[in-house]
Amino acid sequence: MQVSTAVNALNPWLAFALAALATWRVTHLLAEEDGPGGLVLQLRMRLGAGKLGALMDCFQCLSLWIAMPFAFALAHSVAGWILAWLALSGAACLFERIGAAHPPWPGEPLHFPENNHELLRSRTNGPES
């Protein structure tokens, strides 16, 4: 079964949503993350400051390239492919902006020191009266 046949069996909006999420995920992995075992980081370091290295550092630029194969799976014509290509890249850029607007979840739980709660009374000596 070809990829385009499997995608065409889906609802077109569902197919587009899945392709947009996949475009964002792969682009984010390559542009912003170290990857499993630091492999993506090593790739970015090897590419250096050249054209390919600069491409790996630019989320918007990279999303255009990553969206291409996903657009092929969605489109049935050249005009449809161009529209899907730009729309998938645009959706990935929107997802990235939405995600950047929220601060990351803290890695460590918040620690509250004991006896620093304004609603609790602390005993000085003996039982409460």
PDB file of C-alpha atoms in Angstrom:
ATOM      1  CA  MET A   1       0.000   0.000   0.000  1.00  0.00           C
ATOM      2  CA  GLN A   2       1.423   3.381  -0.980  1.00  0.00           C
ATOM      3  CA  VAL A   3       1.626   6.222   1.520  1.00  0.00           C
ATOM      4  CA  SER A   4      -0.593   8.483  -0.561  1.00  0.00           C
ATOM      5  CA  THR A   5      -3.260   5.748  -0.786  1.00  0.00           C
ATOM      6  CA  ALA A   6      -3.264   5.320   2.989  1.00  0.00           C
ATOM      7  CA  VAL A   7      -3.462   9.071   3.544  1.00  0.00           C
ATOM      8  CA  ASN A   8      -6.268   9.467   1.005  1.00  0.00           C
ATOM      9  CA  ALA A   9      -8.319   6.884   2.898  1.00  0.00           C
ATOM     10  CA  LEU A  10      -8.391   9.292   5.864  1.00  0.00           C
ATOM     11  CA  ASN A  11     -10.596  12.311   6.203  1.00  0.00           C
ATOM     12  CA  PRO A  12      -8.697  15.121   4.394  1.00  0.00           C
ATOM     13  CA  TRP A  13      -8.774  17.353   7.477  1.00  0.00           C
ATOM     14  CA  LEU A  14      -7.483  14.559   9.687  1.00  0.00           C
ATOM     15  CA  ALA A  15      -4.757  13.813   7.164  1.00  0.00           C
ATOM     16  CA  PHE A  16      -3.743  17.474   7.102  1.00  0.00           C
ATOM     17  CA  ALA A  17      -3.754  17.701  10.915  1.00  0.00           C
ATOM     18  CA  LEU A  18      -1.583  14.593  11.226  1.00  0.00           C
ATOM     19  CA  ALA A  19       0.817  15.855   8.558  1.00  0.00           C
ATOM     20  CA  ALA A  20       1.020  19.270  10.268  1.00  0.00           C
ATOM     21  CA  LEU A  21       1.805  17.674  13.628  1.00  0.00           C
ATOM     22  CA  ALA A  22       4.377  15.381  12.032  1.00  0.00           C
ATOM     23  CA  THR A  23       5.983  18.344  10.265  1.00  0.00           C
ATOM     24  CA  TRP A  24       6.222  20.234  13.544  1.00  0.00           C
ATOM     25  CA  ARG A  25       7.573  17.215  15.427  1.00  0.00           C
ATOM     26  CA  VAL A  26      10.354  16.386  12.965  1.00  0.00           C
ATOM     27  CA  THR A  27      11.287  20.061  12.532  1.00  0.00           C
ATOM     28  CA  HIS A  28      11.381  20.619  16.292  1.00  0.00           C
ATOM     29  CA  LEU A  29      13.511  17.500  16.767  1.00  0.00           C
ATOM     30  CA  LEU A  30      16.059  18.643  14.198  1.00  0.00           C
ATOM     31  CA  ALA A  31      16.139  22.352  15.097  1.00  0.00           C
ATOM     32  CA  GLU A  32      15.634  22.451  18.857  1.00  0.00           C
ATOM     33  CA  GLU A  33      16.480  19.117  20.481  1.00  0.00           C
ATOM     34  CA  ASP A  34      19.580  17.022  21.085  1.00  0.00           C
ATOM     35  CA  GLY A  35      17.825  13.881  19.876  1.00  0.00           C
ATOM     36  CA  PRO A  36      18.184  10.367  21.211  1.00  0.00           C
ATOM     37  CA  GLY A  37      21.687   9.845  22.509  1.00  0.00           C
ATOM     38  CA  GLY A  38      22.649  13.339  21.372  1.00  0.00           C
ATOM     39  CA  LEU A  39      22.676  12.232  17.707  1.00  0.00           C
ATOM     40  CA  VAL A  40      20.934  15.325  16.357  1.00  0.00           C
ATOM     41  CA  LEU A  41      23.236  17.571  18.391  1.00  0.00           C
ATOM     42  CA  GLN A  42      26.251  15.766  16.923  1.00  0.00           C
ATOM     43  CA  LEU A  43      24.828  16.201  13.426  1.00  0.00           C
ATOM     44  CA  ARG A  44      24.322  19.938  13.990  1.00  0.00           C
ATOM     45  CA  MET A  45      27.874  20.259  15.349  1.00  0.00           C
ATOM     46  CA  ARG A  46      29.319  18.457  12.313  1.00  0.00           C
ATOM     47  CA  LEU A  47      27.402  20.703   9.927  1.00  0.00           C
ATOM     48  CA  GLY A  48      28.893  23.725  11.700  1.00  0.00           C
ATOM     49  CA  ALA A  49      28.251  27.271  10.563  1.00  0.00           C
ATOM     50  CA  GLY A  50      27.830  26.419   6.885  1.00  0.00           C
ATOM     51  CA  LYS A  51      24.614  26.586   4.886  1.00  0.00           C
ATOM     52  CA  LEU A  52      23.314  23.259   6.187  1.00  0.00           C
ATOM     53  CA  GLY A  53      24.256  24.139   9.757  1.00  0.00           C
ATOM     54  CA  ALA A  54      22.429  27.452   9.480  1.00  0.00           C
ATOM     55  CA  LEU A  55      19.413  25.589   8.073  1.00  0.00           C
ATOM     56  CA  MET A  56      19.360  23.298  11.113  1.00  0.00           C
ATOM     57  CA  ASP A  57      19.275  26.332  13.436  1.00  0.00           C
ATOM     58  CA  CYS A  58      16.332  28.059  11.728  1.00  0.00           C
ATOM     59  CA  PHE A  59      12.986  26.468  12.600  1.00  0.00           C
ATOM     60  CA  GLN A  60      11.060  28.334   9.893  1.00  0.00           C
ATOM     61  CA  CYS A  61      13.582  27.510   7.164  1.00  0.00           C
ATOM     62  CA  LEU A  62      13.800  23.871   8.170  1.00  0.00           C
ATOM     63  CA  SER A  63      10.015  23.498   8.326  1.00  0.00           C
ATOM     64  CA  LEU A  64       9.802  24.296   4.603  1.00  0.00           C
ATOM     65  CA  TRP A  65      12.099  21.379   3.794  1.00  0.00           C
ATOM     66  CA  ILE A  66      10.486  18.984   6.255  1.00  0.00           C
ATOM     67  CA  ALA A  67       6.976  19.810   4.953  1.00  0.00           C
ATOM     68  CA  MET A  68       7.834  18.759   1.389  1.00  0.00           C
ATOM     69  CA  PRO A  69       7.436  14.975   1.713  1.00  0.00           C
ATOM     70  CA  PHE A  70       4.307  15.351   3.847  1.00  0.00           C
ATOM     71  CA  ALA A  71       2.806  17.638   1.184  1.00  0.00           C
ATOM     72  CA  PHE A  72       3.481  14.982  -1.468  1.00  0.00           C
ATOM     73  CA  ALA A  73       1.405  12.529   0.554  1.00  0.00           C
ATOM     74  CA  LEU A  74      -1.519  14.982   0.754  1.00  0.00           C
ATOM     75  CA  ALA A  75      -1.646  16.546  -2.704  1.00  0.00           C
ATOM     76  CA  HIS A  76      -3.095  15.315  -5.987  1.00  0.00           C
ATOM     77  CA  SER A  77      -1.794  18.086  -8.246  1.00  0.00           C
ATOM     78  CA  VAL A  78       1.114  20.501  -8.470  1.00  0.00           C
ATOM     79  CA  ALA A  79      -1.019  23.402  -7.261  1.00  0.00           C
ATOM     80  CA  GLY A  80      -2.344  21.259  -4.401  1.00  0.00           C
ATOM     81  CA  TRP A  81       1.190  20.233  -3.489  1.00  0.00           C
ATOM     82  CA  ILE A  82       2.369  23.856  -3.321  1.00  0.00           C
ATOM     83  CA  LEU A  83      -0.609  24.837  -1.155  1.00  0.00           C
ATOM     84  CA  ALA A  84      -0.151  21.823   1.138  1.00  0.00           C
ATOM     85  CA  TRP A  85       3.608  22.464   1.353  1.00  0.00           C
ATOM     86  CA  LEU A  86       3.203  26.079   2.449  1.00  0.00           C
ATOM     87  CA  ALA A  87       0.249  25.304   4.728  1.00  0.00           C
ATOM     88  CA  LEU A  88       2.112  22.503   6.525  1.00  0.00           C
ATOM     89  CA  SER A  89       5.152  24.697   7.061  1.00  0.00           C
ATOM     90  CA  GLY A  90       2.930  27.533   8.266  1.00  0.00           C
ATOM     91  CA  ALA A  91       1.087  25.227  10.654  1.00  0.00           C
ATOM     92  CA  ALA A  92       4.387  23.965  12.069  1.00  0.00           C
ATOM     93  CA  CYS A  93       5.531  27.565  12.615  1.00  0.00           C
ATOM     94  CA  LEU A  94       2.256  28.374  14.375  1.00  0.00           C
ATOM     95  CA  PHE A  95       2.605  25.315  16.614  1.00  0.00           C
ATOM     96  CA  GLU A  96       6.134  26.411  17.479  1.00  0.00           C
ATOM     97  CA  ARG A  97       4.972  29.924  18.421  1.00  0.00           C
ATOM     98  CA  ILE A  98       2.107  28.582  20.503  1.00  0.00           C
ATOM     99  CA  GLY A  99       4.452  26.218  22.321  1.00  0.00           C
ATOM    100  CA  ALA A 100       7.035  28.930  22.911  1.00  0.00           C
ATOM    101  CA  ALA A 101       4.408  31.155  24.560  1.00  0.00           C
ATOM    102  CA  HIS A 102       4.129  28.758  27.499  1.00  0.00           C
ATOM    103  CA  PRO A 103       7.080  28.345  29.861  1.00  0.00           C
ATOM    104  CA  PRO A 104       8.411  24.806  30.173  1.00  0.00           C
ATOM    105  CA  TRP A 105       7.262  22.655  33.056  1.00  0.00           C
ATOM    106  CA  PRO A 106       9.792  22.850  35.897  1.00  0.00           C
ATOM    107  CA  GLY A 107      12.054  19.843  36.068  1.00  0.00           C
ATOM    108  CA  GLU A 108      12.041  19.706  39.833  1.00  0.00           C
ATOM    109  CA  PRO A 109       9.037  19.942  42.119  1.00  0.00           C
ATOM    110  CA  LEU A 110       8.702  23.100  44.142  1.00  0.00           C
ATOM    111  CA  HIS A 111      10.112  22.776  47.652  1.00  0.00           C
ATOM    112  CA  PHE A 112       8.388  24.644  50.435  1.00  0.00           C
ATOM    113  CA  PRO A 113      10.369  25.012  53.654  1.00  0.00           C
ATOM    114  CA  GLU A 114       8.630  23.868  56.808  1.00  0.00           C
ATOM    115  CA  ASN A 115       7.208  26.459  59.187  1.00  0.00           C
ATOM    116  CA  ASN A 116       6.822  28.958  56.391  1.00  0.00           C
ATOM    117  CA  HIS A 117       3.088  28.684  55.957  1.00  0.00           C
ATOM    118  CA  GLU A 118       1.184  31.768  57.032  1.00  0.00           C
ATOM    119  CA  LEU A 119      -2.060  29.910  57.802  1.00  0.00           C
ATOM    120  CA  LEU A 120      -0.563  27.408  60.230  1.00  0.00           C
ATOM    121  CA  ARG A 121       0.268  28.260  63.812  1.00  0.00           C
ATOM    122  CA  SER A 122       3.434  26.957  65.291  1.00  0.00           C
ATOM    123  CA  ARG A 123       3.744  25.965  68.938  1.00  0.00           C
ATOM    124  CA  THR A 124       6.317  27.674  71.042  1.00  0.00           C
ATOM    125  CA  ASN A 125       6.226  25.622  74.251  1.00  0.00           C
ATOM    126  CA  GLY A 126       3.671  23.046  75.323  1.00  0.00           C
ATOM    127  CA  PRO A 127       0.115  22.423  74.099  1.00  0.00           C
ATOM    128  CA  GLU A 128      -2.103  25.021  72.531  1.00  0.00           C
ATOM    129  CA  SER A 129      -4.477  26.914  74.798  1.00  0.00           C
TER     130      SER A 129
END
